PDB file of C-alpha atoms and ligand atoms in Angstrom:
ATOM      1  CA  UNK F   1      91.694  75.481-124.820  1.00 47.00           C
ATOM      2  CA  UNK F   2      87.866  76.008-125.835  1.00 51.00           C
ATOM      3  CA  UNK F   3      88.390  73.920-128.665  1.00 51.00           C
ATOM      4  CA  UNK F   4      90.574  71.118-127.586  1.00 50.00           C
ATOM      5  CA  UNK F   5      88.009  70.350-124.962  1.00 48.00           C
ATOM      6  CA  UNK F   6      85.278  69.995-127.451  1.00 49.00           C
ATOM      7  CA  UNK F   7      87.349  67.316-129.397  1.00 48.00           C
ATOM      8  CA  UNK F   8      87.414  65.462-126.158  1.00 48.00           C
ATOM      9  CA  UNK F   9      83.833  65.806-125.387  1.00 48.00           C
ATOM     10  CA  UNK F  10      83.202  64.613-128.927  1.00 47.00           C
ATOM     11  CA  UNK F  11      85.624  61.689-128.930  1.00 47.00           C
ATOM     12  CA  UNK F  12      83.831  60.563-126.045  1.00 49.00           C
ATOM     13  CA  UNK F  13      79.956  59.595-127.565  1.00 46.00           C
ATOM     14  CA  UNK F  14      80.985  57.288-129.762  1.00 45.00           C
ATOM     15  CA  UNK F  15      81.498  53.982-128.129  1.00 46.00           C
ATOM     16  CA  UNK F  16      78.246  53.054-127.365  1.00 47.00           C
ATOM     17  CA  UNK F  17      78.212  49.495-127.397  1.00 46.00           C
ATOM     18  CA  UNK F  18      75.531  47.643-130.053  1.00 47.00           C
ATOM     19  CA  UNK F  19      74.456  45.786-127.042  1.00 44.00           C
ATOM     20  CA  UNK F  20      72.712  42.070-127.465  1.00 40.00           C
ATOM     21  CA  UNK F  21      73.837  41.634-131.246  1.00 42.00           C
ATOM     22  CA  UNK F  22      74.186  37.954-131.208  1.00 40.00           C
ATOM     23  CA  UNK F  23      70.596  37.479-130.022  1.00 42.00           C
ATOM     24  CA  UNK F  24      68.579  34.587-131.522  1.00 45.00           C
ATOM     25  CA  UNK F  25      69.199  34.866-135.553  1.00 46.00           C
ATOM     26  CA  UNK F  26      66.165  33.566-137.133  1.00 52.00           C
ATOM     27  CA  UNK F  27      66.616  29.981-137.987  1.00 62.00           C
ATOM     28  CA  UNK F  28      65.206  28.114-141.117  1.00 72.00           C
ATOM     29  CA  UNK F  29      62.053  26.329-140.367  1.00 69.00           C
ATOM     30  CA  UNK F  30      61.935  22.721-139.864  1.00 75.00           C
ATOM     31  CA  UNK F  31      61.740  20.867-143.284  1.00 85.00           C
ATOM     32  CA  UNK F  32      62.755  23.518-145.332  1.00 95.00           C
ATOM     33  CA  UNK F  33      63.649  22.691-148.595  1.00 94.00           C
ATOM     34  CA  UNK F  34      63.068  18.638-148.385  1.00 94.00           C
ATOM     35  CA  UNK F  35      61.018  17.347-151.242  1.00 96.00           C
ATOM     36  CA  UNK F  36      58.775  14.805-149.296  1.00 96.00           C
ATOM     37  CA  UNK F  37      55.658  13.167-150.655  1.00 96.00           C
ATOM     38  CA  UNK F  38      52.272  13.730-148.602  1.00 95.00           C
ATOM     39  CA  UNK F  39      49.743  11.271-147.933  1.00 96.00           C
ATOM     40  CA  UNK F  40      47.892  12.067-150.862  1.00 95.00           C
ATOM     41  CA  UNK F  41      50.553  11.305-153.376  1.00 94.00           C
ATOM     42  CA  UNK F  42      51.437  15.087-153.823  1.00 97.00           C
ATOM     43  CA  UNK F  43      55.218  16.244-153.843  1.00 98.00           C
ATOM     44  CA  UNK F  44      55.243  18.985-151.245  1.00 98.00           C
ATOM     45  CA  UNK F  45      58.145  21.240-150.920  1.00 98.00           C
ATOM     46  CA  UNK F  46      58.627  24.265-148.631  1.00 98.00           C
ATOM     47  CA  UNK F  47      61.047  28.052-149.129  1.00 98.00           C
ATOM     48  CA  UNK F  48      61.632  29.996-147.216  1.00 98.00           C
ATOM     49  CA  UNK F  49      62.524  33.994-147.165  1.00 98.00           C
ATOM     50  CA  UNK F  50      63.355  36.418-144.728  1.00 98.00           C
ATOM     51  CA  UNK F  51      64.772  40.103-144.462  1.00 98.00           C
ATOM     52  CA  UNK F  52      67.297  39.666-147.683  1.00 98.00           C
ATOM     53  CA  UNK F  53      67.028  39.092-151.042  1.00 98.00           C
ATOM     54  CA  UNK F  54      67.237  35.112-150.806  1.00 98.00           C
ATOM     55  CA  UNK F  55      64.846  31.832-151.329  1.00 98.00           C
ATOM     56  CA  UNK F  56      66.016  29.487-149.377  1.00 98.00           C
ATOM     57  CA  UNK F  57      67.105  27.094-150.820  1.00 97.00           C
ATOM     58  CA  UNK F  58      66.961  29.183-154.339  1.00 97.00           C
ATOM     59  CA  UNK F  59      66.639  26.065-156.385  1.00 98.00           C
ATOM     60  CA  UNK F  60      64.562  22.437-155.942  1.00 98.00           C
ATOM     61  CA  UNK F  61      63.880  19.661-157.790  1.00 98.00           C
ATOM     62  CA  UNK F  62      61.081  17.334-158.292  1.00 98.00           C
ATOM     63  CA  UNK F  63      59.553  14.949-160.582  1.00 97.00           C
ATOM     64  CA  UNK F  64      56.772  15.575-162.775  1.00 97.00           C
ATOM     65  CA  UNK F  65      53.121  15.731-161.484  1.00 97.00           C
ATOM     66  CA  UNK F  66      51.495  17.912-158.872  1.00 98.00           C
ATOM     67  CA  UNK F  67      53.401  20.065-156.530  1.00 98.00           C
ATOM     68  CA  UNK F  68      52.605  21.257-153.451  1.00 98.00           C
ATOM     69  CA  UNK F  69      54.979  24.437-152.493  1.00 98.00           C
ATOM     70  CA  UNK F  70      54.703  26.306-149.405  1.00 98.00           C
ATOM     71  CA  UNK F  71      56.509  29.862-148.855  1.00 98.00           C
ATOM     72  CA  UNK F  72      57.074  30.623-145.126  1.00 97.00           C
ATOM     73  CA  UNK F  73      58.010  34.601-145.044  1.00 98.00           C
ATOM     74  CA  UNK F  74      59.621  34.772-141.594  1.00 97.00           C
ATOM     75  CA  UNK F  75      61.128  38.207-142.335  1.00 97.00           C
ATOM     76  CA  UNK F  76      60.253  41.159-139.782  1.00 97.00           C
ATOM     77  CA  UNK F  77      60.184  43.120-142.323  1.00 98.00           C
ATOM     78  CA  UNK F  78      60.164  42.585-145.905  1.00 98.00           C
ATOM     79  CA  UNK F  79      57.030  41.496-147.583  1.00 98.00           C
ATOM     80  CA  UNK F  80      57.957  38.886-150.921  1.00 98.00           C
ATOM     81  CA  UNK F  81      56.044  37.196-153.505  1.00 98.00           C
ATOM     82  CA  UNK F  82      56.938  34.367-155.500  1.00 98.00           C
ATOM     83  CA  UNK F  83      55.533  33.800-159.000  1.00 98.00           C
ATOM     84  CA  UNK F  84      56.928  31.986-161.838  1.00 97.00           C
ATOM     85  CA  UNK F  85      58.274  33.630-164.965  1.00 92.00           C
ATOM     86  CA  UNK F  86      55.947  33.628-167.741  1.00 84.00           C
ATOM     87  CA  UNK F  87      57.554  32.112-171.355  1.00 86.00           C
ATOM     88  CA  UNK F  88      60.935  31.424-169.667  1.00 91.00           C
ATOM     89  CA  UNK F  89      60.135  27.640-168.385  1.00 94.00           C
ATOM     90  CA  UNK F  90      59.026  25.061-170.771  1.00 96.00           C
ATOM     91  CA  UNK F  91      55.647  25.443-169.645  1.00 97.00           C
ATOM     92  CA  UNK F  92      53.184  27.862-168.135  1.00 96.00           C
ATOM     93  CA  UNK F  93      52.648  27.922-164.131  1.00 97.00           C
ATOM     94  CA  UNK F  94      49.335  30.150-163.279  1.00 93.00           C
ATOM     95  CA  UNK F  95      49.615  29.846-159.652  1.00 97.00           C
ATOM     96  CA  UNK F  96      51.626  31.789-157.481  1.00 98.00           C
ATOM     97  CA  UNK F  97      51.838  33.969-154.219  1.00 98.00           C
ATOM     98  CA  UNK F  98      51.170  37.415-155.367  1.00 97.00           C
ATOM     99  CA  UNK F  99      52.145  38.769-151.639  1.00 98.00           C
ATOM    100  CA  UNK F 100      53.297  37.246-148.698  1.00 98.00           C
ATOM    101  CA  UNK F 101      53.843  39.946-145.594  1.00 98.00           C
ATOM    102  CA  UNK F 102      56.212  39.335-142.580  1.00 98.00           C
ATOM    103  CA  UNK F 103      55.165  36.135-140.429  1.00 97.00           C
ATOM    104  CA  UNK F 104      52.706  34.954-143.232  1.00 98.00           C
ATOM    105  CA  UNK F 105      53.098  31.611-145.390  1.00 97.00           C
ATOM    106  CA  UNK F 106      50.767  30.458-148.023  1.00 98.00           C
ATOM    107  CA  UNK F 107      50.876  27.372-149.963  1.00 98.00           C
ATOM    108  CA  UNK F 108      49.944  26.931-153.569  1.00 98.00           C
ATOM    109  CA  UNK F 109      49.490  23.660-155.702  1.00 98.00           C
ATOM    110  CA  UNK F 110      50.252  23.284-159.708  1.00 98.00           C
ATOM    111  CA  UNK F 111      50.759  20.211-161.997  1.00 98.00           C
ATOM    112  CA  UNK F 112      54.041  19.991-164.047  1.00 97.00           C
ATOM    113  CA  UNK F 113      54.877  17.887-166.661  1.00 97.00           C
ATOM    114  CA  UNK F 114      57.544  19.311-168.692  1.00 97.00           C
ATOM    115  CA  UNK F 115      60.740  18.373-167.514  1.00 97.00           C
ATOM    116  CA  UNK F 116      63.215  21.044-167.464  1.00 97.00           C
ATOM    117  CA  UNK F 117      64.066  24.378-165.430  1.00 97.00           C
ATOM    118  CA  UNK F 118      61.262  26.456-164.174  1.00 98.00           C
ATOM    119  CA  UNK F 119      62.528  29.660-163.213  1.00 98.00           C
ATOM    120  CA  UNK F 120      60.900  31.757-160.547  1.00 98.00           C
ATOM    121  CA  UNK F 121      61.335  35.010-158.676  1.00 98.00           C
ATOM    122  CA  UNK F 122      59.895  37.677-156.145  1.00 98.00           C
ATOM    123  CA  UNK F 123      58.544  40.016-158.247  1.00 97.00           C
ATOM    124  CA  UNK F 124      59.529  42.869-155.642  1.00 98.00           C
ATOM    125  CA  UNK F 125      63.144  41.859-155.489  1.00 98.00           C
ATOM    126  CA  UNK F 126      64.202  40.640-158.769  1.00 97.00           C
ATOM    127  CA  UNK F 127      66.441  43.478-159.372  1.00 97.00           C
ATOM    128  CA  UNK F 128      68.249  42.625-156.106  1.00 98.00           C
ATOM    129  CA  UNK F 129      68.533  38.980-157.708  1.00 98.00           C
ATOM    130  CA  UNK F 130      65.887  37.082-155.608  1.00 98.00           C
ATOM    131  CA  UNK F 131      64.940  34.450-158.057  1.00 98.00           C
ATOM    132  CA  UNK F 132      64.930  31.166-158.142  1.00 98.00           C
ATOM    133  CA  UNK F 133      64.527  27.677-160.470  1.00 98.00           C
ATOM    134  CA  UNK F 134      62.824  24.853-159.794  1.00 98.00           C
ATOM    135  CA  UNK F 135      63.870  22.026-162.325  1.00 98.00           C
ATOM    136  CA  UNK F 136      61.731  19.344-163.255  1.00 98.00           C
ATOM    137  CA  UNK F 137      62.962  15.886-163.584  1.00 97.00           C
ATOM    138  CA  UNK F 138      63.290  13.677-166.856  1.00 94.00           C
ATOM    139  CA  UNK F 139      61.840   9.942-166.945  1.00 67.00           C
TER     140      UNK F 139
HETATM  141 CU1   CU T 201      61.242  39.614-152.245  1.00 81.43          CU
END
């Protein structure tokens, strides 16, 4: 009898309910991934990450010149990086983001002129396959 009761009390904790689970999902940032052109003549491009393993959009293209890329980390959470992969494009890229915490974006600005596929990744997260490629355009 002891026991049986038990085994009810038990059965009986579990269906606490999530609650509010459907509650405002982050959404992407206006412009995210567009290529536009500022003002100044500069291609300007903005990722975005959040808590997974993901660039979004994970690949870009744009034509050669200067680049303007902005990373907006709206994550909670995770802290990223972006930085692109020494040796494996067809050129060298210096800048990058070397950290970007939760609710932080920073821009950078580089000059391309090799067309061809840049790769880049989160230096954090590349195990977990957070990379990326931005391809530059042939004339
Ligand atoms: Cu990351």
């Amino acid at each position: 009898m002891v026991a049986a009761a038990l085994v009810l009390l038990a059965g009986c904790g579990g269906e606490e309910s999530p609650g509010s689970g459907s509650a405002a999902a982050p959404s992407t940032a206006p412009g995210v991934g567009e290529v536009t052109t500022a003002p100044d003549g500069v291609q300007e491009i903005t990722l975005q990450t959040q808590d997974d393993y993901v660039f979004l959009p994970d690949s870009f293209t744009v034509d050669p010149g200067t680049v303007r890329l902005t990373v907006v980390n709206v994550a909670e959470e995770m802290t990223h990086n972006l930085e692109f992969d020494d040796g494996e494009g067809p050129e060298p890229i210096d800048a990058g983001i070397s950290l970007l915490a939760p609710g932080e974006q920073k821009t950078i600005e580089f000059t391309v002129t090799v067309p061809g596929d840049h790769p880049f990744t989160c230096t954090f997260h590349t195990q977990l396959g957070q990379v990326g490629t931005m391809t530059v355009r042939g004339r």
